[in-house]
Amino acid sequence: MVAASLPAGSEVITTPLTFCATVNAILHAGLTPVLADVDPLTQNIDPAAIEAAITPRTRAILPVHFAGRACDMERIMAIARRHDLVVIEDCAHAIETEYRGKKAGTFGDFGCFSFYVTKNVVTGEGGMILGRDEALVARTKMLALHGMSKDAWHRFGDAGYKHYQVVECGFKYNMMDLQAAIGIHQLARVEANWIRRKEIWAQYQAAFVDLPIGLPAEPEAGTRHAHHLYTIAVTPDRCGVERDAFLDAMTAARIGVGVHYLSVPEHPYYQQRFGWQPDHWPVARDIGRRTVSLPISPKLSEADVARVIDAVRAQCR
Ligand SMILES: *Cc1c(COP(=O)(O)O)cnc(C)c1O
């Protein structure tokens, strides 16, 4: 967002069903986040809600490919073109995601990936930005390393010392070469890991079809789902158990569970700063209060998967 040179105070439209970093990044760039509610089936930002949120100050859209499901990029890019908006895709869940044969992260002006420990390529910390404009990509590199015109590889060498210039007030946001060395070898396993997660996803879908819980929609035609998260919806009226009690029961059964996510307006910081209330984005609110993420690591054995299935069935009958 900084590299895109959006004017200070510009509004950036994003989803309330995301990790806080999506919204915090907008704030750290000196911009104003505006939330547009999600579609109940895809759980991705609803293009109609984006349109409704546009004001004369809107400059960018920041869609998140939630759980690895591709956003409706055709409609989002059409809106962006019509209103002359920058698009920055949050691809933290979407390393393997495709939409109509094209990789997630290649539709917008930038695509941002995370290699944090919970993601499908892990370097401890770090990430990757894709961009379609060479000059803007060069600017992201420069901004990521203090705003210096040359990194260390290009200052020191056999040809002699080369001066660098500081051309902007940049950041210390570079990924270490050591981290890259760890990450680059994982690229060879991305596909095999994806195939294994896809199998686990299909096993869950088949095993839970008769249970009174909400299951994720099948991936849309013409898309490739990254199967980064497998999320179910637990409601007391159908399942007879509260979501949080379900989380506790799974933990007691020694099964790791997660919540992706309580909607952003549930958090006190945003309530206090912007007066946001969950009720203004009711679809994201309801998903956030019902959702449970089940284990979907490629390292799960068949016995592990069977144990997860049994534990869910024991809770919801
Ligand atoms: C993990 C995550 C991020 C943040 O990535 P970091 O590399 O930890 O900064 C942003 N958005 C979403 C949707 C995420 O899941």
PDB file of C-alpha atoms and ligand atoms in Angstrom, residues 17-22 64-66 90-93 113-119 125-127 228 260-261, ligand 1:
ATOM      1  CA  LEU A  17     -13.571 -11.814   8.165  1.00  0.00           C
ATOM      2  CA  THR A  18      -9.794 -11.733   8.227  1.00  0.00           C
ATOM      3  CA  PHE A  19      -6.781 -11.703  10.450  1.00  0.00           C
ATOM      4  CA  CYS A  20      -6.183  -8.352  12.156  1.00  0.00           C
ATOM      5  CA  ALA A  21      -2.999  -7.819  10.108  1.00  0.00           C
ATOM      6  CA  THR A  22      -5.058  -7.042   7.006  1.00  0.00           C
ATOM      7  CA  VAL A  64      -8.548 -11.806   1.134  1.00  0.00           C
ATOM      8  CA  HIS A  65      -8.750 -15.249  -0.480  1.00  0.00           C
ATOM      9  CA  PHE A  66     -10.249 -16.644   2.701  1.00  0.00           C
ATOM     10  CA  ASP A  90      -4.082 -10.770   0.609  1.00  0.00           C
ATOM     11  CA  CYS A  91      -2.819 -14.227  -0.404  1.00  0.00           C
ATOM     12  CA  ALA A  92      -1.799 -15.396   3.079  1.00  0.00           C
ATOM     13  CA  HIS A  93      -4.084 -18.463   2.645  1.00  0.00           C
ATOM     14  CA  PHE A 113       1.905 -13.819   0.710  1.00  0.00           C
ATOM     15  CA  SER A 114       2.868 -14.831   4.240  1.00  0.00           C
ATOM     16  CA  PHE A 115       5.443 -17.416   5.291  1.00  0.00           C
ATOM     17  CA  TYR A 116       4.492 -17.230   8.960  1.00  0.00           C
ATOM     18  CA  VAL A 117       4.497 -20.484  10.910  1.00  0.00           C
ATOM     19  CA  THR A 118       0.795 -21.233  10.306  1.00  0.00           C
ATOM     20  CA  LYS A 119       1.015 -20.956   6.501  1.00  0.00           C
ATOM     21  CA  GLU A 125       8.711 -14.984   9.550  1.00  0.00           C
ATOM     22  CA  GLY A 126       8.638 -13.366   6.160  1.00  0.00           C
ATOM     23  CA  GLY A 127       6.574 -13.271   3.046  1.00  0.00           C
ATOM     24  CA  HIS A 228      -5.580 -23.966   3.675  1.00  0.00           C
ATOM     25  CA  HIS A 260     -10.776 -18.103  11.652  1.00  0.00           C
ATOM     26  CA  TYR A 261     -11.898 -15.561  12.561  1.00  0.00           C
TER      27      TYR A 261
HETATM   28  C1  LIG B   1      -1.219 -14.670   8.462  1.00  0.00           C
HETATM   29  C2  LIG B   1      -2.070 -13.628   7.792  1.00  0.00           C
HETATM   30  C3  LIG B   1      -1.593 -12.344   7.565  1.00  0.00           C
HETATM   31  C4  LIG B   1      -0.294 -11.848   8.141  1.00  0.00           C
HETATM   32  O1  LIG B   1       0.817 -12.446   7.663  1.00  0.00           O
HETATM   33  P1  LIG B   1       2.206 -12.184   8.451  1.00  0.00           P
HETATM   34  O2  LIG B   1       3.223 -12.807   7.560  1.00  0.00           O
HETATM   35  O3  LIG B   1       2.075 -12.862   9.774  1.00  0.00           O
HETATM   36  O4  LIG B   1       2.344 -10.719   8.558  1.00  0.00           O
HETATM   37  C5  LIG B   1      -2.376 -11.457   6.862  1.00  0.00           C
HETATM   38  N1  LIG B   1      -3.590 -11.817   6.400  1.00  0.00           N
HETATM   39  C6  LIG B   1      -4.096 -13.037   6.619  1.00  0.00           C
HETATM   40  C7  LIG B   1      -5.448 -13.383   6.067  1.00  0.00           C
HETATM   41  C8  LIG B   1      -3.372 -13.979   7.342  1.00  0.00           C
HETATM   42  O5  LIG B   1      -3.887 -15.192   7.569  1.00  0.00           O
END
